[in-house]
Short mmCIF file of C-alpha atoms in Angstrom, two decimals:
data_model
loop_
_atom_site.label_atom_id
_atom_site.label_comp_id
_atom_site.label_asym_id
_atom_site.label_seq_id
_atom_site.Cartn_x
_atom_site.Cartn_y
_atom_site.Cartn_z
CA MET N 233 -3.88 8.64 17.76
CA ALA N 234 -0.20 9.04 16.95
CA THR N 235 2.19 9.87 19.78
CA ASP N 236 5.56 11.58 20.03
CA PHE N 237 7.30 8.51 18.65
CA LYS N 238 10.96 8.89 17.73
CA SER N 239 11.46 5.85 15.51
CA ILE N 240 9.52 3.27 13.51
CA PRO N 241 9.37 -0.26 14.98
CA ILE N 242 10.36 -3.43 13.09
CA ILE N 243 7.97 -6.39 13.41
CA ASP N 244 8.76 -9.96 12.40
CA VAL N 245 5.39 -11.18 11.08
CA SER N 246 6.48 -14.76 10.30
CA PRO N 247 4.73 -16.24 13.41
CA LEU N 248 1.50 -14.59 12.25
CA LEU N 249 1.86 -15.89 8.68
CA ALA N 250 2.63 -19.40 9.90
CA LYS N 251 -0.78 -19.57 11.60
CA CYS N 252 -2.75 -17.47 9.11
CA ASP N 253 -5.13 -20.28 8.11
CA ASP N 254 -5.84 -21.45 11.67
CA PRO N 255 -9.20 -20.13 12.99
CA LYS N 256 -7.63 -20.29 16.47
CA MET N 257 -4.57 -18.32 15.44
CA GLY N 258 -5.30 -15.72 18.13
CA GLU N 259 -4.53 -18.30 20.83
CA ASP N 260 -1.00 -18.98 19.58
CA GLY N 261 1.79 -17.44 21.67
CA GLY N 262 3.80 -16.26 18.67
CA VAL N 263 0.75 -14.67 17.07
CA ILE N 264 -0.20 -12.98 20.35
CA GLU N 265 3.21 -11.30 20.45
CA VAL N 266 2.97 -10.10 16.84
CA VAL N 267 -0.53 -8.77 17.52
CA ARG N 268 0.73 -6.90 20.58
CA GLN N 269 3.46 -5.27 18.50
CA LEU N 270 1.02 -4.39 15.71
CA ASN N 271 -1.36 -2.75 18.17
CA GLN N 272 1.45 -0.76 19.73
CA ALA N 273 2.78 0.37 16.34
CA CYS N 274 -0.66 1.32 14.97
CA THR N 275 -1.56 3.18 18.17
CA GLN N 276 1.70 5.05 18.59
CA ALA N 277 2.94 5.73 15.05
CA GLY N 278 0.62 4.30 12.40
CA PHE N 279 3.83 3.03 10.76
CA PHE N 280 5.95 -0.09 11.13
CA TYR N 281 8.43 -2.19 9.17
CA VAL N 282 7.71 -5.86 8.50
CA LYS N 283 10.28 -8.59 8.07
CA GLY N 284 9.70 -12.32 7.78
CA HIS N 285 7.05 -11.52 5.14
CA GLY N 286 7.83 -14.44 2.82
CA ILE N 287 8.25 -12.45 -0.40
CA PRO N 288 11.70 -13.12 -1.92
CA ILE N 289 14.25 -10.36 -1.42
CA SER N 290 15.40 -11.04 -4.97
CA LEU N 291 11.97 -9.99 -6.27
CA LEU N 292 11.95 -6.79 -4.18
CA GLN N 293 15.32 -5.91 -5.73
CA GLU N 294 14.29 -6.89 -9.26
CA VAL N 295 11.23 -4.63 -9.08
CA LYS N 296 13.37 -1.65 -8.09
CA GLY N 297 16.13 -2.48 -10.57
CA LYS N 298 13.83 -2.72 -13.59
CA THR N 299 11.96 0.38 -12.46
CA HIS N 300 15.25 2.31 -12.51
CA LYS N 301 15.73 1.18 -16.11
CA PHE N 302 12.29 2.47 -17.08
CA PHE N 303 12.79 5.90 -15.51
CA GLU N 304 16.19 6.19 -17.23
CA LEU N 305 14.47 6.09 -20.63
CA PRO N 306 13.90 9.33 -22.58
CA TYR N 307 10.56 11.05 -22.05
CA GLU N 308 9.42 10.16 -25.57
CA GLU N 309 9.61 6.47 -24.65
CA LYS N 310 8.02 6.84 -21.21
CA SER N 311 5.18 8.95 -22.57
CA LYS N 312 4.00 6.01 -24.72
CA ILE N 313 2.08 4.94 -21.61
CA LYS N 314 1.03 8.46 -20.63
CA LEU N 315 -1.67 8.64 -17.92
CA ASN N 316 -5.03 9.64 -19.35
CA ALA N 317 -8.72 9.54 -18.48
CA ALA N 318 -9.53 7.01 -21.23
CA ALA N 319 -7.22 4.49 -19.54
CA GLY N 320 -8.96 5.00 -16.20
CA TYR N 321 -6.28 7.39 -14.92
CA ARG N 322 -3.60 4.74 -15.33
CA GLY N 323 -0.14 5.31 -16.74
CA TYR N 324 2.95 7.50 -16.59
CA GLN N 325 3.27 11.03 -15.20
CA LYS N 326 6.39 13.13 -15.54
CA VAL N 327 7.91 15.23 -12.74
CA LEU N 328 5.53 17.94 -11.41
CA GLU N 329 2.40 16.33 -12.89
CA ASN N 330 1.30 14.77 -9.59
CA ILE N 331 -0.19 17.23 -7.12
CA THR N 332 -0.44 16.97 -3.34
CA LYS N 333 -2.71 19.54 -1.70
CA GLY N 334 -2.33 21.91 -4.64
CA VAL N 335 1.47 21.73 -4.92
CA PRO N 336 3.27 19.84 -7.73
CA ASP N 337 5.48 17.00 -6.51
CA MET N 338 9.11 16.36 -7.49
CA HIS N 339 8.57 12.81 -8.70
CA GLU N 340 7.58 10.85 -11.77
CA ALA N 341 5.42 7.75 -11.58
CA ILE N 342 3.41 4.96 -13.13
CA ASP N 343 -0.03 4.52 -11.59
CA CYS N 344 -2.02 1.31 -11.88
CA TYR N 345 -5.19 -0.05 -10.29
CA ARG N 346 -7.06 -3.28 -10.05
CA GLU N 347 -9.04 -3.46 -13.27
CA LEU N 348 -12.81 -3.09 -12.84
CA LYS N 349 -15.45 -4.90 -14.86
CA PRO N 350 -17.38 -2.36 -16.97
CA GLY N 351 -20.49 -1.21 -15.16
CA ALA N 352 -19.69 -3.07 -11.95
CA TYR N 353 -19.84 0.01 -9.72
CA GLY N 354 -21.99 2.49 -11.63
CA GLU N 355 -20.91 6.02 -12.41
CA VAL N 356 -18.29 6.17 -9.66
CA GLY N 357 -16.53 3.04 -10.85
CA LYS N 358 -16.79 4.08 -14.50
CA ILE N 359 -14.14 6.75 -13.95
CA LEU N 360 -11.54 4.09 -13.14
CA GLU N 361 -12.54 1.59 -15.81
CA GLY N 362 -9.64 0.85 -18.12
CA HIS N 363 -6.53 -1.26 -18.52
CA ASN N 364 -3.20 -0.79 -16.79
CA GLN N 365 -0.54 0.58 -19.11
CA TRP N 366 2.73 -1.32 -18.75
CA PRO N 367 5.95 -0.41 -20.55
CA LEU N 368 7.41 -2.77 -23.15
CA ASN N 369 10.87 -1.60 -22.13
CA PRO N 370 12.43 -2.99 -19.98
CA PRO N 371 11.28 -6.43 -21.22
CA ASN N 372 8.90 -8.52 -19.08
CA TYR N 373 8.09 -5.59 -16.81
CA LYS N 374 4.36 -6.33 -16.89
CA GLU N 375 4.87 -10.01 -15.95
CA MET N 376 7.21 -9.09 -13.09
CA MET N 377 4.84 -6.48 -11.66
CA GLU N 378 1.77 -8.69 -11.90
CA LYS N 379 3.62 -11.43 -10.01
CA TYR N 380 4.68 -8.89 -7.38
CA ILE N 381 1.16 -7.46 -7.01
CA ASN N 382 -0.37 -10.91 -6.68
CA MET N 383 2.05 -11.74 -3.86
CA CYS N 384 1.15 -8.55 -2.02
CA THR N 385 -2.58 -9.07 -2.55
CA GLY N 386 -3.08 -12.81 -2.36
CA ILE N 387 -5.48 -13.02 -5.32
CA ASP N 388 -5.67 -16.58 -6.70
CA LEU N 389 -2.70 -17.75 -4.61
CA LEU N 390 -4.54 -20.77 -3.26
CA ILE N 391 -5.30 -21.77 -6.85
CA LYS N 392 -1.65 -21.34 -7.74
CA SER N 393 -0.46 -23.45 -4.84
CA THR N 394 -2.97 -26.20 -5.75
CA PHE N 395 -1.69 -26.15 -9.32
CA ILE N 396 1.88 -26.66 -8.17
CA ILE N 397 0.99 -29.58 -5.94
CA SER N 398 -1.42 -31.44 -8.21
CA ASN N 399 0.00 -30.78 -11.66
CA GLN N 400 3.72 -30.68 -11.14
CA ASN N 401 3.96 -33.29 -8.37
CA CYS N 402 5.90 -30.81 -6.31
CA SER N 403 7.27 -32.35 -3.14
CA ASN N 404 9.31 -29.31 -2.15
CA GLN N 405 7.57 -28.04 0.99
CA SER N 406 9.47 -24.73 0.94
CA GLU N 407 8.08 -23.94 -2.51
CA ILE N 408 4.53 -24.68 -1.38
CA SER N 409 4.98 -22.54 1.73
CA PHE N 410 6.33 -19.71 -0.41
CA PHE N 411 3.07 -19.45 -2.32
CA LEU N 412 0.90 -19.75 0.78
CA PHE N 413 3.00 -17.15 2.63
CA SER N 414 2.55 -14.62 -0.15
CA ASP N 415 -0.97 -13.59 0.90
CA LEU N 416 0.77 -10.81 2.78
CA SER N 417 -1.64 -7.89 3.06
CA ARG N 418 -4.66 -9.99 3.94
CA ASN N 419 -2.73 -11.77 6.70
CA ILE N 420 -1.31 -8.60 8.21
CA MET N 421 -4.89 -7.32 8.28
CA ARG N 422 -5.88 -10.47 10.18
CA GLY N 423 -3.29 -9.54 12.79
CA ILE N 424 -4.61 -5.98 12.93
CA ALA N 425 -8.17 -7.30 13.33
CA LEU N 426 -7.01 -9.28 16.35
CA ALA N 427 -5.19 -6.21 17.66
CA LEU N 428 -8.47 -4.26 17.56
CA GLY N 429 -10.13 -6.98 19.61
CA GLY N 430 -12.11 -8.69 16.85
CA SER N 431 -11.90 -11.99 15.03
CA PRO N 432 -9.14 -12.49 12.43
CA TYR N 433 -11.74 -12.12 9.70
CA GLU N 434 -13.14 -8.64 10.45
CA PHE N 435 -11.67 -7.26 7.20
CA GLU N 436 -12.94 -9.97 4.89
CA GLY N 437 -16.35 -10.64 3.34
CA ASP N 438 -18.22 -7.42 2.54
CA ARG N 439 -15.45 -5.26 3.98
CA ALA N 440 -12.34 -6.45 2.14
CA GLY N 441 -13.00 -9.97 0.92
CA ASP N 442 -12.70 -8.70 -2.66
CA PRO N 443 -10.05 -6.03 -2.11
CA PHE N 444 -9.31 -3.20 -4.47
CA TRP N 445 -5.65 -2.29 -4.85
CA VAL N 446 -3.56 0.60 -6.11
CA VAL N 447 0.13 0.61 -7.05
CA ARG N 448 2.30 3.70 -7.51
CA ILE N 449 5.72 3.11 -9.05
CA LEU N 450 7.73 6.18 -8.11
CA GLY N 451 10.97 7.87 -9.14
CA TYR N 452 12.47 10.82 -7.24
CA PRO N 453 15.15 12.93 -8.98
CA LYS N 454 18.45 13.42 -7.24
CA LYS N 455 19.52 16.81 -5.92
CA PRO N 456 20.12 19.41 -7.37
CA PHE N 457 16.77 19.43 -9.11
CA GLU N 458 16.23 20.75 -12.61
CA ASN N 459 13.20 22.97 -13.22
CA GLY N 460 11.87 22.22 -9.74
CA VAL N 461 9.40 24.52 -7.99
CA ASN N 462 10.23 22.96 -4.62
CA ASP N 463 12.32 20.18 -3.11
CA ILE N 464 9.42 18.03 -1.88
CA GLY N 465 9.33 14.67 -3.65
CA CYS N 466 5.82 14.03 -2.34
CA GLY N 467 3.99 16.46 -0.10
CA ALA N 468 2.56 15.60 3.31
CA HIS N 469 -0.45 13.31 2.98
CA THR N 470 -2.23 10.29 4.39
CA ASP N 471 -3.02 7.15 2.41
CA TYR N 472 -6.57 6.32 1.37
CA GLY N 473 -7.23 2.66 2.16
CA LEU N 474 -6.40 -0.02 4.72
CA LEU N 475 -2.71 -0.85 4.53
CA THR N 476 0.32 0.30 2.51
CA LEU N 477 3.36 -1.85 1.71
CA LEU N 478 6.29 0.32 0.61
CA ASN N 479 9.32 -1.24 -1.09
CA GLN N 480 11.82 1.60 -0.88
CA GLU N 481 15.31 2.16 -2.26
CA ASP N 482 18.16 0.93 -0.07
CA GLY N 483 20.68 3.46 1.18
CA ILE N 484 18.64 6.67 0.68
CA ASN N 485 16.83 8.37 3.56
CA ALA N 486 13.84 10.24 2.12
CA LEU N 487 10.62 9.09 3.78
CA GLU N 488 9.54 11.09 6.83
CA VAL N 489 6.62 10.57 9.21
CA ARG N 490 5.14 13.32 11.40
CA ASN N 491 4.65 12.61 15.09
CA LEU N 492 2.12 14.24 17.41
CA SER N 493 4.39 17.19 18.17
CA GLY N 494 4.79 17.94 14.47
CA LYS N 495 8.36 16.67 14.25
CA TRP N 496 9.32 14.78 11.11
CA ILE N 497 10.78 11.35 11.95
CA SER N 498 12.95 9.60 9.39
CA ALA N 499 11.87 6.15 8.16
CA PRO N 500 15.17 4.98 6.64
CA PRO N 501 15.24 1.91 4.40
CA VAL N 502 15.82 -1.40 6.17
CA PRO N 503 16.95 -3.90 3.50
CA GLY N 504 14.57 -6.79 2.94
CA THR N 505 11.62 -5.17 4.73
CA PHE N 506 8.46 -3.34 3.76
CA VAL N 507 7.51 -0.07 5.41
CA CYS N 508 3.83 -0.42 6.32
CA ASN N 509 1.34 2.23 7.32
CA ILE N 510 -2.37 2.38 7.89
CA GLY N 511 -4.72 4.44 5.74
CA ASP N 512 -7.87 6.52 6.04
CA MET N 513 -10.27 3.57 5.83
CA LEU N 514 -8.59 1.75 8.70
CA LYS N 515 -8.72 4.94 10.75
CA ILE N 516 -12.50 4.92 10.25
CA TYR N 517 -12.87 1.21 11.02
CA SER N 518 -10.86 1.68 14.23
CA ASN N 519 -12.97 4.71 15.23
CA GLY N 520 -9.80 6.75 15.46
CA LEU N 521 -7.92 4.31 17.69
CA TYR N 522 -5.43 3.96 14.84
CA GLU N 523 -4.31 7.09 13.02
CA SER N 524 -3.51 7.41 9.30
CA THR N 525 -0.34 9.37 9.91
CA LEU N 526 0.93 12.23 7.76
CA HIS N 527 4.10 11.44 5.81
CA ARG N 528 6.16 12.98 3.03
CA VAL N 529 9.20 12.29 0.83
CA ILE N 530 12.24 14.56 0.39
CA ASN N 531 15.15 13.16 -1.61
CA ASN N 532 18.14 15.29 -0.65
CA SER N 533 20.66 12.71 -1.82
CA ASP N 534 22.80 12.75 -4.97
CA ARG N 535 21.15 9.50 -6.16
CA TYR N 536 17.93 8.94 -8.04
CA ARG N 537 15.48 7.18 -5.70
CA VAL N 538 12.93 4.53 -6.66
CA SER N 539 10.11 3.17 -4.49
CA VAL N 540 7.05 1.03 -5.15
CA ALA N 541 3.98 1.68 -3.01
CA TYR N 542 1.30 -1.02 -2.91
CA PHE N 543 -2.01 0.02 -1.35
CA TYR N 544 -4.33 -2.71 -0.04
CA GLU N 545 -7.87 -1.40 0.10
CA THR N 546 -11.41 -2.42 1.00
CA ASN N 547 -13.90 -3.72 -1.55
CA PHE N 548 -14.45 -0.85 -3.99
CA HIS N 549 -18.12 -0.31 -3.07
CA THR N 550 -17.73 -0.78 0.70
CA ALA N 551 -19.36 1.74 3.01
CA VAL N 552 -16.77 2.07 5.77
CA GLU N 553 -17.82 2.90 9.31
CA PRO N 554 -16.41 2.20 12.78
CA LEU N 555 -16.45 -1.40 13.94
CA ASP N 556 -18.67 -2.03 16.97
CA ILE N 557 -15.70 -3.41 18.89
CA CYS N 558 -13.86 -0.13 18.35
CA LYS N 559 -16.84 2.01 19.35
CA GLN N 560 -16.96 0.01 22.58
CA ARG N 561 -13.27 0.61 23.19
CA ASN N 562 -13.86 4.32 22.75
CA GLY N 563 -16.88 4.24 25.07
CA LYS N 564 -19.29 5.44 22.39
CA VAL N 565 -21.60 2.46 22.00
CA ASN N 566 -25.31 3.35 22.20
CA GLN N 567 -24.57 7.07 22.30
CA ALA N 568 -26.25 8.05 19.05
CA ASP N 569 -26.35 11.74 19.95
CA GLU N 570 -22.61 11.93 20.45
CA THR N 571 -20.46 12.88 17.46
CA LYS N 572 -18.40 9.95 16.26
CA LYS N 573 -14.67 10.24 16.31
CA VAL N 574 -14.61 9.55 12.57
CA LYS N 575 -17.29 9.63 9.87
CA ARG N 576 -18.56 7.00 7.47
CA ALA N 577 -17.08 6.92 3.94
CA VAL N 578 -17.62 4.89 0.78
CA TYR N 579 -14.17 3.78 -0.31
CA GLY N 580 -14.67 4.08 -4.08
CA GLU N 581 -16.05 7.61 -3.74
CA HIS N 582 -13.15 8.57 -1.46
CA LEU N 583 -10.60 7.21 -3.96
CA VAL N 584 -12.16 8.79 -7.03
CA GLY N 585 -12.39 12.16 -5.28
CA LYS N 586 -8.64 12.03 -4.68
CA VAL N 587 -7.75 10.77 -8.16
CA LEU N 588 -9.65 13.56 -9.91
CA THR N 589 -7.63 16.25 -8.10
CA ASN N 590 -4.18 14.64 -8.09
CA PHE N 591 -2.94 15.14 -11.65
CA VAL N 592 -2.05 17.86 -14.15
CA PHE N 593 -3.21 17.18 -17.71
#
C-alpha cells in the first residue's frame, strides 16, 4: 500500500543487472541492496527511477527527438496511420481521442502492441490481432522503435549477442555486455521477485516467460491549449500490467503521482533514467503488498512534451492471482473463507476491457 511519500526514489540497478544470469544472484551484496531499495519503493510509492540500466542515453534521446518530428507533421500525414479496429486498435490518435474514466485527454499518441498470431488466444485475443502501424516520416522510425522495444523487453537478445560473438568475431567485451544488459524489464522483475521473498524466476514461465508488451508514444500540447475541454494531459489512472518504463521529456515537470493522503507528488524528469511503476497485475501477484499507484499528466509548460511509455506485461493468457509467498506475508494462507486482498484476473481480458473503452472513433 502506498504511503505519504514526498518524492520518488532513484535506484541504480546496475549491480542487479550484472548478476542477472546467476541463479545465486540473491546472495550477492550488491543485489541485496538493490532488492532492498526496490521493496521499499514498491511498498511506499509504487514508483521509482532507475539508472545504470544499460540502454544508451543516445537512444533514449533519439526516440524522443524523432517522435517530436512525427507529432510536428500536419494531421493529414499523421492520420495515414490512424488507429482502427482492423489494425487491432493500433495506430495514431489525435488530441481528445483517448479517454480516461470518461474524460477526453489532452494528448495525441501512437499505440502499438506485441503482434499476436491469428487464433492464438481465441476471441479475446482476436480483438488485438493486427500489425503495428509505423510512420514512414520521419525515416527509419519503425527500425528505431523496434530496436528500443527489444532492449526494453529482452526478446531474442541472447540470439543477438550470440550472433555478434560467433559471426563478427567481436572481441569488444563492452559491446557484448551492452546486448546482455538490455534485457531490462525481465531483470528488474527478477529483483522484484526477490523483494517479494521468492526466487528470481517467479515472473517467468507460465506467468511472464512469454511477455506481452504495450507501447504508447505520447505528445502533450503546450499551454495555452487550443480547443481543449480540460488541462489534463492524461487523467488519473493505474497501469494494467507488471512494470512500466517511462522515457520522459527532459526539463518539463508534468507527471504526478498520488500519495496515500491524496496529495499529488511531482515526478520530474531525471536525465538518463526511466521512471518505473508497478501495474495492476503486480498488485494482484503481491496480494496488495505493492500498490499500482494512481498517476496523471498535466503539461502546464510552454513547451510541447513527448514521452514514451513501455509496458511490460504477463503472458497474454495468464490467469493472475496472488503468489503463495505473498499470501503468507499477509497472513492469509489457508484461510479460504477470508476475502482476499485482491482478486484473480486474466491479463488479456483485463487489457481488452480497457482498450475497448479508451478511444473515440
